[in-house]
XYZ file of C-alpha atoms in Angstrom:
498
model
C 13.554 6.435 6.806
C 10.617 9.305 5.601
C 13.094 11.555 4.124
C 12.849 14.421 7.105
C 16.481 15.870 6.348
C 16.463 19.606 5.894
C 14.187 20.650 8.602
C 12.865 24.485 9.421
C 15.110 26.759 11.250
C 12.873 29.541 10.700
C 9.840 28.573 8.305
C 8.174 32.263 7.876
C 11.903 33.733 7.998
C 11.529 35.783 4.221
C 14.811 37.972 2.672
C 13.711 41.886 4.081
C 13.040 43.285 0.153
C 10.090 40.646 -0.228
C 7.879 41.894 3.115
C 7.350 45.247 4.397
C 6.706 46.237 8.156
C 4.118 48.877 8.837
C 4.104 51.399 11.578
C 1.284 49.509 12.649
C 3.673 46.651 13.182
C 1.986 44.677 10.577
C 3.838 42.978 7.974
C 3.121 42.357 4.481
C 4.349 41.136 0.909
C 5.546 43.592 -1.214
C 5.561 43.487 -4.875
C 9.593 43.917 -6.331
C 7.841 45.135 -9.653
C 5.269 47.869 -11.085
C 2.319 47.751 -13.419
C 2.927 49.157 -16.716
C 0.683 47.483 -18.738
C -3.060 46.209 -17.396
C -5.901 44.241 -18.611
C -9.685 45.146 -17.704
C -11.779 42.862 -15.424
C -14.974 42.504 -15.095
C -16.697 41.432 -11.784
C -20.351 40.015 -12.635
C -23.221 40.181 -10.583
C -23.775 36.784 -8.372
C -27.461 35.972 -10.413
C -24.795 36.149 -14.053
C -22.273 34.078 -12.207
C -24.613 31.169 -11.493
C -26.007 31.498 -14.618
C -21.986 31.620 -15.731
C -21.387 27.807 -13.855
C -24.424 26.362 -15.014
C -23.420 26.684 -18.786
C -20.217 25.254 -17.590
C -21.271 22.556 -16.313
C -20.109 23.381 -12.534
C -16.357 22.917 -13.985
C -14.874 26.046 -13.792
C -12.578 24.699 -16.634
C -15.665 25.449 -18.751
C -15.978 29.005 -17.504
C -15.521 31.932 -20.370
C -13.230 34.352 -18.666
C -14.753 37.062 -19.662
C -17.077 35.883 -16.423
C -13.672 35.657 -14.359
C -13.265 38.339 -12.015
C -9.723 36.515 -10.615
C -8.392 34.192 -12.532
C -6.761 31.556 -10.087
C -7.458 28.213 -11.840
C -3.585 27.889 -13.114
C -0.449 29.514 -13.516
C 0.368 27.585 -16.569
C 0.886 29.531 -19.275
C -0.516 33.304 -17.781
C 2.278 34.564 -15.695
C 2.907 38.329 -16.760
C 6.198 38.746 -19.167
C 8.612 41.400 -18.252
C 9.634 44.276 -20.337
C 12.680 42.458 -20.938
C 10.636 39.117 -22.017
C 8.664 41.153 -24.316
C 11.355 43.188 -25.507
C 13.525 40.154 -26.377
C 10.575 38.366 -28.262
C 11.511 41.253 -31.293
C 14.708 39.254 -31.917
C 13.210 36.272 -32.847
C 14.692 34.245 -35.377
C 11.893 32.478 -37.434
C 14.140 29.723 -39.184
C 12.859 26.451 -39.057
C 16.185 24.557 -38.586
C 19.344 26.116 -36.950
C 17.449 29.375 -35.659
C 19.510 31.417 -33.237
C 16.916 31.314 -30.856
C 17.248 27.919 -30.360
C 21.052 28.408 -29.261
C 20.366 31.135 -26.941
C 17.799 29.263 -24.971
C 19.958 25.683 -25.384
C 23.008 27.986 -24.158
C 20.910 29.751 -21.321
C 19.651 25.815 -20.324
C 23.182 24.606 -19.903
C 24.046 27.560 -17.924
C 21.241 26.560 -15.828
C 21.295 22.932 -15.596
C 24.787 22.074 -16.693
C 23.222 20.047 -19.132
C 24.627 19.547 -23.056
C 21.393 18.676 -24.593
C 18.159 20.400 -25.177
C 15.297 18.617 -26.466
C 12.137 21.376 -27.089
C 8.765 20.420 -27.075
C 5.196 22.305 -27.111
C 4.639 22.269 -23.061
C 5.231 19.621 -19.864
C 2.793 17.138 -20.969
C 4.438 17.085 -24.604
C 7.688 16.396 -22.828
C 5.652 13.705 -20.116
C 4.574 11.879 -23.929
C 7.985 11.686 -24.992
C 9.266 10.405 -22.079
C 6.968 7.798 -22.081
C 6.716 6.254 -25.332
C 10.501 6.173 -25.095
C 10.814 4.091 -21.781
C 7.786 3.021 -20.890
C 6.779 -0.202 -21.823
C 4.045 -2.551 -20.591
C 4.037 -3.922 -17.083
C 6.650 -1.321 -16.059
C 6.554 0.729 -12.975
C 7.211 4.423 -12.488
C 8.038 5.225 -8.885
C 7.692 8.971 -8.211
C 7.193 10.971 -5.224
C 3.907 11.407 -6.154
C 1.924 11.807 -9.261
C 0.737 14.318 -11.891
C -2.300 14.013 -14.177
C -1.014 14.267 -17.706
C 1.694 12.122 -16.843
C 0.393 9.274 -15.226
C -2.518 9.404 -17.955
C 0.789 9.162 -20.156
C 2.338 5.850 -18.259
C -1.012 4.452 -17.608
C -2.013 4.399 -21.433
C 0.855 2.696 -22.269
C 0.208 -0.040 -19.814
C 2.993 0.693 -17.042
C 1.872 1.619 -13.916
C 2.364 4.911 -10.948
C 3.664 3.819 -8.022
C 3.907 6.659 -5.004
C 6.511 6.828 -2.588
C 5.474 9.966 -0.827
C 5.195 9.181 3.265
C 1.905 9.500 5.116
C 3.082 12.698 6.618
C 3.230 14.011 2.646
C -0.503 13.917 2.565
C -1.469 15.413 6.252
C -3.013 18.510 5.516
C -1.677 20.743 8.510
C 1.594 19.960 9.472
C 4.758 22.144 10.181
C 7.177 19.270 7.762
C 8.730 21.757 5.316
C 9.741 18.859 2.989
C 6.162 17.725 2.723
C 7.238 16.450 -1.075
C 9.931 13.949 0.024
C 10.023 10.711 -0.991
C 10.348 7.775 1.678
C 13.668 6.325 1.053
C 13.582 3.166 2.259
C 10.371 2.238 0.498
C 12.697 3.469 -2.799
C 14.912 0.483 -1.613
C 12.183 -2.237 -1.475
C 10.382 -1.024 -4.516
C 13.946 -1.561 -6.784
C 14.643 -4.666 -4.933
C 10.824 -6.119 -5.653
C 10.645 -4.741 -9.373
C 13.974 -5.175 -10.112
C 15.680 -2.109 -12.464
C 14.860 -3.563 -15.414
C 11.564 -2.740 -14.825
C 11.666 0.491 -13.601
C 10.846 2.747 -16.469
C 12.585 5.754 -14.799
C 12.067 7.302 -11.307
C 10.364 10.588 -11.207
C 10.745 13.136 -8.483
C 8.280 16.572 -8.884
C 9.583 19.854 -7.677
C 6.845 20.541 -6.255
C 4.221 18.320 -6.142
C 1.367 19.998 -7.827
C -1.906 17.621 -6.596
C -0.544 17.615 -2.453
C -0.392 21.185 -2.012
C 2.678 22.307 -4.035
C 4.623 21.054 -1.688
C 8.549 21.122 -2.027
C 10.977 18.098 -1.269
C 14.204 18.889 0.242
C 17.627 18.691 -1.479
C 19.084 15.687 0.548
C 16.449 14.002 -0.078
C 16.653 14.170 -3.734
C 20.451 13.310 -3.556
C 19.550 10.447 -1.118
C 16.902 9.292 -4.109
C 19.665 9.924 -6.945
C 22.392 7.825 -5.245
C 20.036 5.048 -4.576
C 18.796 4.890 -8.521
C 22.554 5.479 -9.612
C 23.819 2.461 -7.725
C 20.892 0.467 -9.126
C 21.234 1.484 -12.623
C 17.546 3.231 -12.405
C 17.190 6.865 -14.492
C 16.097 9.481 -12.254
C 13.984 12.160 -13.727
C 13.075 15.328 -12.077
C 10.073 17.626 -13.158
C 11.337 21.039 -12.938
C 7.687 22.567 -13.792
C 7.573 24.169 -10.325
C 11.085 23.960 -9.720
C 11.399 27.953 -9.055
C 8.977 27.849 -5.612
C 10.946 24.480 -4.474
C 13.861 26.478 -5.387
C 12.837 29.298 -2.652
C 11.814 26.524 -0.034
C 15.221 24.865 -0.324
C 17.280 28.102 0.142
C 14.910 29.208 3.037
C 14.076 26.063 4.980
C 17.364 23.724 4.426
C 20.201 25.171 6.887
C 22.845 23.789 4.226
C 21.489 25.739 1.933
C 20.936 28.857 3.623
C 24.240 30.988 2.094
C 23.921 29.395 -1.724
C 22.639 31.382 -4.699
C 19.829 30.176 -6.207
C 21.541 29.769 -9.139
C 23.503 27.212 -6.778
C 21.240 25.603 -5.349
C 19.564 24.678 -9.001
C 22.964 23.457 -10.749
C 23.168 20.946 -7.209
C 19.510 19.582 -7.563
C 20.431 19.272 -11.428
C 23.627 17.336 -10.569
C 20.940 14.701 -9.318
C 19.327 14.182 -11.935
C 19.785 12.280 -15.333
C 16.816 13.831 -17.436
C 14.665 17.214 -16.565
C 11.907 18.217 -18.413
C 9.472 21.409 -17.707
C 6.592 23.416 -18.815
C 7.732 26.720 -19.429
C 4.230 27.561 -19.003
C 5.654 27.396 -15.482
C 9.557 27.455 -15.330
C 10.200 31.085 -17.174
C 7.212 33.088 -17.376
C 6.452 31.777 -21.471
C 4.842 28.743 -23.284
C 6.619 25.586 -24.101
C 8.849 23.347 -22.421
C 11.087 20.952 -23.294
C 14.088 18.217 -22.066
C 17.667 18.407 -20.731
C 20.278 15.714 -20.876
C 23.421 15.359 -20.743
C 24.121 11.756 -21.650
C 25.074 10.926 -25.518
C 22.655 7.517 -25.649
C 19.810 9.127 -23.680
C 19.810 11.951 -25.991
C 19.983 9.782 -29.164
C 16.835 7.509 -27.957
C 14.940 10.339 -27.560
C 15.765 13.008 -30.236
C 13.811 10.709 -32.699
C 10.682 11.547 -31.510
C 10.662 15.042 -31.005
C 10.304 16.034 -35.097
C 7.459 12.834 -34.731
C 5.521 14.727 -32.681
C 6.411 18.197 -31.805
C 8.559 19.738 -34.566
C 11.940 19.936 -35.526
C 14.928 19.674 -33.137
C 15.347 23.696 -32.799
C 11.488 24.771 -32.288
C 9.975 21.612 -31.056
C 6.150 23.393 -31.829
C 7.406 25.901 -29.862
C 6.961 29.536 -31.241
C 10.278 31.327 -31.499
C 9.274 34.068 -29.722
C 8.103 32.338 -26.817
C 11.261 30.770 -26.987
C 13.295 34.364 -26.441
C 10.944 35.116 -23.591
C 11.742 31.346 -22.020
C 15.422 32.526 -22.007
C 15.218 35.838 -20.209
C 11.990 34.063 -17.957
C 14.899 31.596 -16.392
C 17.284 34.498 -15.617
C 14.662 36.064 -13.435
C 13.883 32.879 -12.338
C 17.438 32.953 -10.525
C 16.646 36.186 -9.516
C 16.602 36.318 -5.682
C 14.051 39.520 -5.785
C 11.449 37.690 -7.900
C 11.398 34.020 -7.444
C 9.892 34.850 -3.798
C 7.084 36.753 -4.782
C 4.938 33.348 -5.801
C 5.889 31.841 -2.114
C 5.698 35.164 -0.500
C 2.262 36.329 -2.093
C 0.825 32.515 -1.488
C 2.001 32.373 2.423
C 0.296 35.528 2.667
C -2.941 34.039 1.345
C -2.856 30.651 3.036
C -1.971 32.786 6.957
C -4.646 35.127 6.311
C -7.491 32.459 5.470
C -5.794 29.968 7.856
C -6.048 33.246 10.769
C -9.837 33.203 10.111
C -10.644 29.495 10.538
C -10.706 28.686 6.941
C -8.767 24.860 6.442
C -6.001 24.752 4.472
C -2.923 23.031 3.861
C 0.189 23.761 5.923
C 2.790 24.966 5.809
C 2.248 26.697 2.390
C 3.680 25.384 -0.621
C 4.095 26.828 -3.967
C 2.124 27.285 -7.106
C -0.825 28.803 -4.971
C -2.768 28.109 -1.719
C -4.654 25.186 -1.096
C -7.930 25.185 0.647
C -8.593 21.707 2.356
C -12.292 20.735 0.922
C -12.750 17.524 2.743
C -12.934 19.969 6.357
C -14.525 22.662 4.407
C -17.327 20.753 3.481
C -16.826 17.787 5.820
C -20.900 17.236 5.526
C -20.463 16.636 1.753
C -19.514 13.082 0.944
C -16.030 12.480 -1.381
C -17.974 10.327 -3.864
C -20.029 13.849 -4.742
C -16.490 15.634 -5.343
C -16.427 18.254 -1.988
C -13.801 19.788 -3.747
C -15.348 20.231 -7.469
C -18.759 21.748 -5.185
C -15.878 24.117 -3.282
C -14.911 25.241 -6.743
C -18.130 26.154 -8.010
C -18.989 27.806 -4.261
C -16.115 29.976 -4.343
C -16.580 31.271 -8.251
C -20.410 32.339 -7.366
C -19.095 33.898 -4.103
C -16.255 35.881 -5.600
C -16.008 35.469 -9.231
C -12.742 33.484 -8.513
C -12.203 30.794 -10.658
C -9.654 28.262 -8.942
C -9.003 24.416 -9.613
C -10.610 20.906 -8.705
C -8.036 19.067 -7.002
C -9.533 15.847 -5.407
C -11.268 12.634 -6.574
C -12.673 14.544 -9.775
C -8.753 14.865 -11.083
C -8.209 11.055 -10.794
C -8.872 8.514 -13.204
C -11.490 5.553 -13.096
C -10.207 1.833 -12.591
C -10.540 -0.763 -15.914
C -13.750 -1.791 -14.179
C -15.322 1.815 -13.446
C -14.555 1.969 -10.417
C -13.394 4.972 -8.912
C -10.523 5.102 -6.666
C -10.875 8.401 -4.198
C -7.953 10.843 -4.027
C -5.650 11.100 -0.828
C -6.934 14.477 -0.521
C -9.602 17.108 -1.657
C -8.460 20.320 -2.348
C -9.324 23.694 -4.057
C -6.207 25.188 -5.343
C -6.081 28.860 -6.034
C -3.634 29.109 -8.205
C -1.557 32.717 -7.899
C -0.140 33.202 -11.324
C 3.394 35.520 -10.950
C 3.520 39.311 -10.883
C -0.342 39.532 -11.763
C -2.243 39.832 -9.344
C -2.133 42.806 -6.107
C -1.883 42.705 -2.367
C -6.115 43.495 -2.692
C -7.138 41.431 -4.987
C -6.064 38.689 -3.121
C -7.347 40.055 0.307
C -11.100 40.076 -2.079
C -10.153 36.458 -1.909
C -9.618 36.111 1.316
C -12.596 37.640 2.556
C -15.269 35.591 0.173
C -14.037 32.786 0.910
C -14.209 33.908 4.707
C -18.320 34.458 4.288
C -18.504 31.132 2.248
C -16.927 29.194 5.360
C -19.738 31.122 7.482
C -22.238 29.826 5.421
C -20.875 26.205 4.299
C -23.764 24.209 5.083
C -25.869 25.935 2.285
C -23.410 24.045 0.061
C -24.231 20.168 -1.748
C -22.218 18.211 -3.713
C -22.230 17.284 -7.081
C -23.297 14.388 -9.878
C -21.775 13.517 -13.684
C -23.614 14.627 -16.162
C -21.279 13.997 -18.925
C -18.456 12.189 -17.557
C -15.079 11.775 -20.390
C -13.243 8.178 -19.990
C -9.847 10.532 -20.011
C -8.674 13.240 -17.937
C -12.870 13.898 -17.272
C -11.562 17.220 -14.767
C -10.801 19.072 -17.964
C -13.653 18.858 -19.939
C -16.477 17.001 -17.924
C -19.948 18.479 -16.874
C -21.807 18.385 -13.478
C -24.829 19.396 -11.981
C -25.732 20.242 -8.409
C -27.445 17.764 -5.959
C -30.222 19.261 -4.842
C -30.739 23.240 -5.147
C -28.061 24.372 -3.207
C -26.735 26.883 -6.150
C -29.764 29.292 -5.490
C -29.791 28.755 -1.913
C -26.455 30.100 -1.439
C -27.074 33.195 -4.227
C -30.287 34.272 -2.148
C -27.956 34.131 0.866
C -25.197 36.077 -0.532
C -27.506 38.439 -1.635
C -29.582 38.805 1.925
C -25.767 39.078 3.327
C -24.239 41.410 0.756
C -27.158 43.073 -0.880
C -26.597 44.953 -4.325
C -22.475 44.749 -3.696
C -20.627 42.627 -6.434
């Protein structure tokens, strides 16, 4: 079994207030908000942009963004805050123990998850630590659908050890599966019986699953998953950091599903699950995150370490004011009118490059669209990071600064060496409610003239290469000088335009 329940009835079918239909019988996103405040960009010249990546190393983590034109490398932590959020961040309560802030998010939580317990901490990754200095222990496996960076940095470093269930069909790039995240259930069944529970750390499933293409998994399949670990005594834990966009998917591309709220459909996937943690740098437009729980001995081995490391048990290093945004973030989170407009916005983005021959991955997931550097630059071998060199490429093209996703974001071996990811992608991250219709079509059309001219582009070398999590903070150079080939081009092709 691959875990194919929930299949499309109608994969592009959208509700009517998220799209528009022109007279022109063309049909587009619309945005279910207005601007009322705004923030200046600037949009360098190409020569400043390369001279922009070479002090950065050609990691576009390194860039200043005062050199970003469109800031797509995340959408951690810089989705806009409504004029509720911000108006509800004056009612912050700054105690350090017992603040009513606390309650109103723990109360809005339970609402959510149906959870008792609320366990705050700083962002995801702060939650990921927790988790695994609590149950991880060496020699320990932790099965998961398929992995995150932080978090397997987190299991890895404490000796246990990532194993991925996610099918074959989970990492083909075009493909019309709309459950591309699920995990392969009878593989779940040998892995228990060959570990055995008692060395399963926990079992994590990822709404979303950030490094394949934001790609949802279904909800039978995550029931399938929780009555298998139930029955085996195994703790399922579900990473709700993108849990909004898998949210959408389910409602829009599971027939069950079709007639529940979302508010529904997140109490049923919560019902699965015996932990959830999230960055609310994702889930609820703010910065933090934290744990839910509802059992009494789960909640007692892992309260201990939350004033350890993060703070006390009703801020968690969160700021309190983040903390009233988080609460009013997850009631628009259940809001039918916005939760679509990352999907919506991202479909868009992925059918309009994927119309003019650009790769990317199919169908489109969440979090942002994902172009496919391995058939971008298909002359560029993985062991000089294709999609690190697409990365660069695209910010000296456009000024848009989007994410390494490939063999750069994993981790060396012990003995150096260096295992190459499943895929190479460039994710272009589409924060919510901040960028327009246009600025996105810019996108579109850079990119477009980079595919034309592809060839121009080389690959990249360490020049500073960090034992840990080297995709945040390493430094590269071109190989050869394919940088200021592909600026003289852009400039024969464009001339003085921007």
């Amino acid at each position: 079994m691959s875990g194919h329940e929930g299949r499309c009835v109608e994969p592009e079918d959208l509700r009517p207030m998220s799209k528009v239909t022109y007279f022109s019988g063309e049909t587009f996103p619309l945005e279910m908000h207005k601007v009322r405040i705004i923030q200046k960009l600037t949009l360098l010249p190409v020569e400043e942009r390369l001279r922009a990546i070479d002090e950065a190393g050609y990691n576009t983590f390194l860039l200043q963004n005062a050199d970003v034109f469109l800031d797509m490398l995340t959408d951690s932590g810089v989705n806009a805050m409504s004029d509720r959020q911000q108006a509800a961040m004056l009612q912050a309560d700054d105690a350090y123990a017992g603040s009513a802030t606390f309650t109103r998010l723990h109360d809005k939580l339970r609402e959510v998850f149906g959870k008792k317990y609320f366990l705050p901490a700083h962002q995801g990754r702060a939650a990921e630590h927790i988790l695994s200095v609590a149950f991880v222990k060496p020699g320990m496996v932790v099965p998961m659908n398929y992995h995150f960076t932080t978090m397997k940095q987190h299991i890895t470093a404490l000796g246990g050890q990532v194993v991925e269930l996610i099918p074959p069909e989970g990492v083909a790039v075009t493909s019309d599966n709309p459950f591309k995240g699920n995990v392969d259930l009878a593989h779940v069944e040998r892995l228990i019986a060959e570990h055995g529970p008692e060395n399963i750390a926990f079992f994590r499933m990822e709404a979303g699953t950030n490094l394949i293409g934001g790609q949802p998994f279904s909800l039978a399949n995550l029931r399938a998953v929780s009555h298998l670990c139930r029955k085996e005594g195994v703790r399922l834990v579900l990473d709700a950091s993108l849990l909004a966009d898998n949210l959408h998917f389910i409602k829009n591309r599971e027939p069950e599903c079709a007639d529940w709220s979302i508010a529904q459909i997140a109490a049923a996937m919560a019902d699965c699950a015996d932990i959830i943690y999230f960055s609310a740098r994702k889930l609820g437009f703010g910065r933090g995150g934290g744990i839910v729980i509802d059992d009494d001995a789960l909640y007692r081995d892992l309260r201990a370490w939350v004033p350890m490391y993060e703070g006390f048990l009703t801020y968690g290093g969160m700021s309190v004011r983040e903390m009233e945004a988080i609460t009013i973030g997850l009631d628009e989170t259940l809001d039918e009118d916005m939760i679509n407009q990352g999907p919506v916005f991202i479909a868009h983005f992925v059918n309009e490059m994927e119309r003019r021959g650009i790769p990317v991955i199919t169908p489109p997931g969440g979090l942002g669209a994902h172009v496919d550097a391995a058939r971008f630059l298909d002359h560029v071998d993985q062991r000089q990071y294709p999609s690190g060199a697409l990365a660069a490429a695209v910010y000296l093209a456009s000024g848009v600064r989007g994410m390494e996703r490939g063999t750069m974001s994993e981790q060396r071996e012990p003995d150096g060496t260096e295992p190459l990811s499943h895929m190479e992608l460039l994710r272009l991250a589409l924060p919510r409610r901040v960028f327009t219709l246009s600025q996105v079509n810019y996108a579109v059309d850079r990119i477009h003239w980079l595919h034309a001219n592809r060839r121009i582009v080389g690959g990249l070398r360490w020049t500073e290469e960090p034992e840990i999590l080297r995709f945040f903070y390493g430094r590269l150079a071109p190989i050869g000088d394919w940088q200021h080939a592909l600026v003289a081009k852009f400039r024969e092709d464009f001339g003085p335009s921007l």
